[in-house]
Short mmCIF file of C-alpha atoms in Angstrom, two decimals:
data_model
loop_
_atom_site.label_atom_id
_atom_site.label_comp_id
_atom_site.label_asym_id
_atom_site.label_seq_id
_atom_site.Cartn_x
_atom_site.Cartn_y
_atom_site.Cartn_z
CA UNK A 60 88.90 -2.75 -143.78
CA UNK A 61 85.19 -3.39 -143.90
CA UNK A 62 83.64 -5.12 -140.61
CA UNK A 63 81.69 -9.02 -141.10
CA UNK A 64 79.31 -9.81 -138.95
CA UNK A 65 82.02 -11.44 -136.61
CA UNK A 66 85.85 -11.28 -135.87
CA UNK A 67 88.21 -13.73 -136.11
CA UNK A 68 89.35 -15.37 -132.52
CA UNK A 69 92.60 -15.43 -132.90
CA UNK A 70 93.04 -11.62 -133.67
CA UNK A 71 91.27 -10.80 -130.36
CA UNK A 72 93.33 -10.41 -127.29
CA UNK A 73 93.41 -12.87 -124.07
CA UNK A 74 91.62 -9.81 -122.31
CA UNK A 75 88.97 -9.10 -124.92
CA UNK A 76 87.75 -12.51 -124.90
CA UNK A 77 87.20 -12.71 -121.24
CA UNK A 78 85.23 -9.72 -121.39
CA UNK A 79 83.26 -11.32 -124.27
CA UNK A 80 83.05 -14.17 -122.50
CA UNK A 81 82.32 -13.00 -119.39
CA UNK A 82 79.27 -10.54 -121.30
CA UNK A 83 77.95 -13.28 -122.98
CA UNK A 84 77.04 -15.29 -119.74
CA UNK A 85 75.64 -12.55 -117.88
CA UNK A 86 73.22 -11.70 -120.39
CA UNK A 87 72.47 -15.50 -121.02
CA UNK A 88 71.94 -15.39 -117.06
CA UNK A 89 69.74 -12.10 -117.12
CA UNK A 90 67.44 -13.44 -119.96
CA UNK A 91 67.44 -16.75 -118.04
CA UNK A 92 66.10 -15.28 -114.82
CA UNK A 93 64.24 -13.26 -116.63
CA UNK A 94 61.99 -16.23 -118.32
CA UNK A 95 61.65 -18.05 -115.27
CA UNK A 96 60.23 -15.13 -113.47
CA UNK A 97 57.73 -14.85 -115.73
CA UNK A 98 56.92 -18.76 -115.94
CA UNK A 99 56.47 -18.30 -112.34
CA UNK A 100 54.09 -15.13 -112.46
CA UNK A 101 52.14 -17.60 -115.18
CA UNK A 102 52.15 -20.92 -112.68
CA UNK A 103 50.84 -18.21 -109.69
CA UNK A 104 48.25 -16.86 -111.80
CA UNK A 105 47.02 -20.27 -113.06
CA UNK A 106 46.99 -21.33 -109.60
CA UNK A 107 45.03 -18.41 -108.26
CA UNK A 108 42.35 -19.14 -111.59
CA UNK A 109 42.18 -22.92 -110.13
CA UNK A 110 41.90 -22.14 -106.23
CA UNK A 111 38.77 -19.43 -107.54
CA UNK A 112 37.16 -22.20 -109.58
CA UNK A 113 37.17 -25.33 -106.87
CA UNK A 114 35.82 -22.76 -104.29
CA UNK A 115 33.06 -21.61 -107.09
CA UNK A 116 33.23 -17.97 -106.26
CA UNK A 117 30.79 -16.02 -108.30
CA UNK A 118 32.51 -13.35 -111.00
CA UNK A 119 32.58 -10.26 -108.95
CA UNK A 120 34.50 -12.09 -106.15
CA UNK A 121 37.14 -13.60 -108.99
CA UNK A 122 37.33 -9.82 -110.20
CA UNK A 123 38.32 -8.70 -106.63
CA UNK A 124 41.06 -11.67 -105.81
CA UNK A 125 42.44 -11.08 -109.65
CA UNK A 126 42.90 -7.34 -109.03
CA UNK A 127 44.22 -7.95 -105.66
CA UNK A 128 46.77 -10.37 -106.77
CA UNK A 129 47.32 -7.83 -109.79
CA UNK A 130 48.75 -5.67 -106.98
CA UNK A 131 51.07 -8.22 -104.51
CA UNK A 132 52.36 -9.41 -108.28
CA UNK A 133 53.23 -5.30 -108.76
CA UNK A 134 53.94 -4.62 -105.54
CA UNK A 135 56.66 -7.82 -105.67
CA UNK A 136 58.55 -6.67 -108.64
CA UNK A 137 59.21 -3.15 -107.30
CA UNK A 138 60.60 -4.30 -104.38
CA UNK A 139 63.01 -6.45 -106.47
CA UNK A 140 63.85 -3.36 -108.74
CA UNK A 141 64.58 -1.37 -105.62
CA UNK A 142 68.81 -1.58 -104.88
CA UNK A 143 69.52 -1.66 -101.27
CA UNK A 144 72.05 0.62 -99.78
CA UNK A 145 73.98 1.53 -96.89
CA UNK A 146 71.38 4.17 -95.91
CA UNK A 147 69.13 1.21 -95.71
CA UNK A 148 70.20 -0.81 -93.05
CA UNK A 149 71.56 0.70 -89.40
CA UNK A 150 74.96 -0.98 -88.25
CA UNK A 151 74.54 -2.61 -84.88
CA UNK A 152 78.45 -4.02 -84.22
CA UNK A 153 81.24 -4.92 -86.36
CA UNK A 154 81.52 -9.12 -85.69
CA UNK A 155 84.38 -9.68 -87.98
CA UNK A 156 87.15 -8.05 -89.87
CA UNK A 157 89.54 -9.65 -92.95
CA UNK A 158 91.88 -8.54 -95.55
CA UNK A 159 89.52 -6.89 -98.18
CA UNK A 160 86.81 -5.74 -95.57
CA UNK A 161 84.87 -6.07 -92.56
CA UNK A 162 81.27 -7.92 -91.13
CA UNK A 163 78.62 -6.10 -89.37
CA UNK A 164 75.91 -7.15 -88.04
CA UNK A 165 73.25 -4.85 -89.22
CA UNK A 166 68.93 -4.43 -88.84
CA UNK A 167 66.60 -2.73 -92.19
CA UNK A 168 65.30 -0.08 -91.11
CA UNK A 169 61.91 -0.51 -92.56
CA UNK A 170 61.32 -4.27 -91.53
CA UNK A 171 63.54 -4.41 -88.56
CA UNK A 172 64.93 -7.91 -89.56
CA UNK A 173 68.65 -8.70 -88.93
CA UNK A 174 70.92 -9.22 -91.21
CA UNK A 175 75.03 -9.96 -91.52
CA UNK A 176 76.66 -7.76 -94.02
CA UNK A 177 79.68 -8.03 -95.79
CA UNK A 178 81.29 -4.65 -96.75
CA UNK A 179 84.03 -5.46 -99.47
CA UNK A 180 86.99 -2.48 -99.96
CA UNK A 181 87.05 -2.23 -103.78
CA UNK A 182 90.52 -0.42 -103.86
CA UNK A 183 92.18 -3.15 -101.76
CA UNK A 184 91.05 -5.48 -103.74
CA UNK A 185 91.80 -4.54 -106.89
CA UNK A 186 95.27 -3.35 -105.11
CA UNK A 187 95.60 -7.11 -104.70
CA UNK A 188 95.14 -8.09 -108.07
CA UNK A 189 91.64 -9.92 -107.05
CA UNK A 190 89.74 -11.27 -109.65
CA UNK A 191 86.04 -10.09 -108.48
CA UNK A 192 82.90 -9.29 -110.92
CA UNK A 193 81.68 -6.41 -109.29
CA UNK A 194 77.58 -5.47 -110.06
#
């Protein structure tokens, strides 16, 4: 049986069109964010190019502010690649406890800010037939 370019809806199961479904918006979502991100670099770098020209810097001086925004613009998006971890933060006391996990309060260990984290028990959940889209 040769393949179309799509499959009927009604042969799929309940399960495969959830996934599909579920697919589908997350890659809508990641294309999404990923087109206002870049609107937003645009709007920054306009504004930068406006800023330079009402305080009538000469061309050298625009060079130096464009390559040192060039950098804070890198320097931003590898800090939003970058996954945080456990190894990350230092736990400082556990403030709550529930059914699928447990609260601590907990301080980066880079910037020293504080932070409340939420650590989730995957097996329990799942154990309890939770419905949760984990990243």
């Amino acid at each position: 049986m040769a393949m179309t370019g799509s499959t009927p809806c009604s042969s799929m199961s309940n399960h495969t069109k959830e996934r599909v479904t579920m697919t589908k918006v997350t890659l809508e979502n990641f294309y999404s964010n990923l087109i206002a991100q870049h609107e937003e670099r645009e709007m920054r770098q306009k504004k930068l190019e406006k800023v330079m020209e009402e305080e009538g810097l000469k061309d050298e001086e625009k060079r130096l502010r464009r390559s040192a925004h060039a950098r804070k613009e890198t320097e931003f998006l590898r800090l939003k690649r970058t996954r945080l971890g456990l190894e990350d933060f230092e736990s400082l006391k556990v403030i709550g406890r529930g059914a699928f996990g447990e609260v601590r309060l907990v301080q980066k260990k880079d910037t020293g800010h504080v932070y409340a984290m939420k650590i989730l028990r995957k097996a329990d959940m799942l154990e309890k037939e939770q419905n949760i889209l984990f990243a």
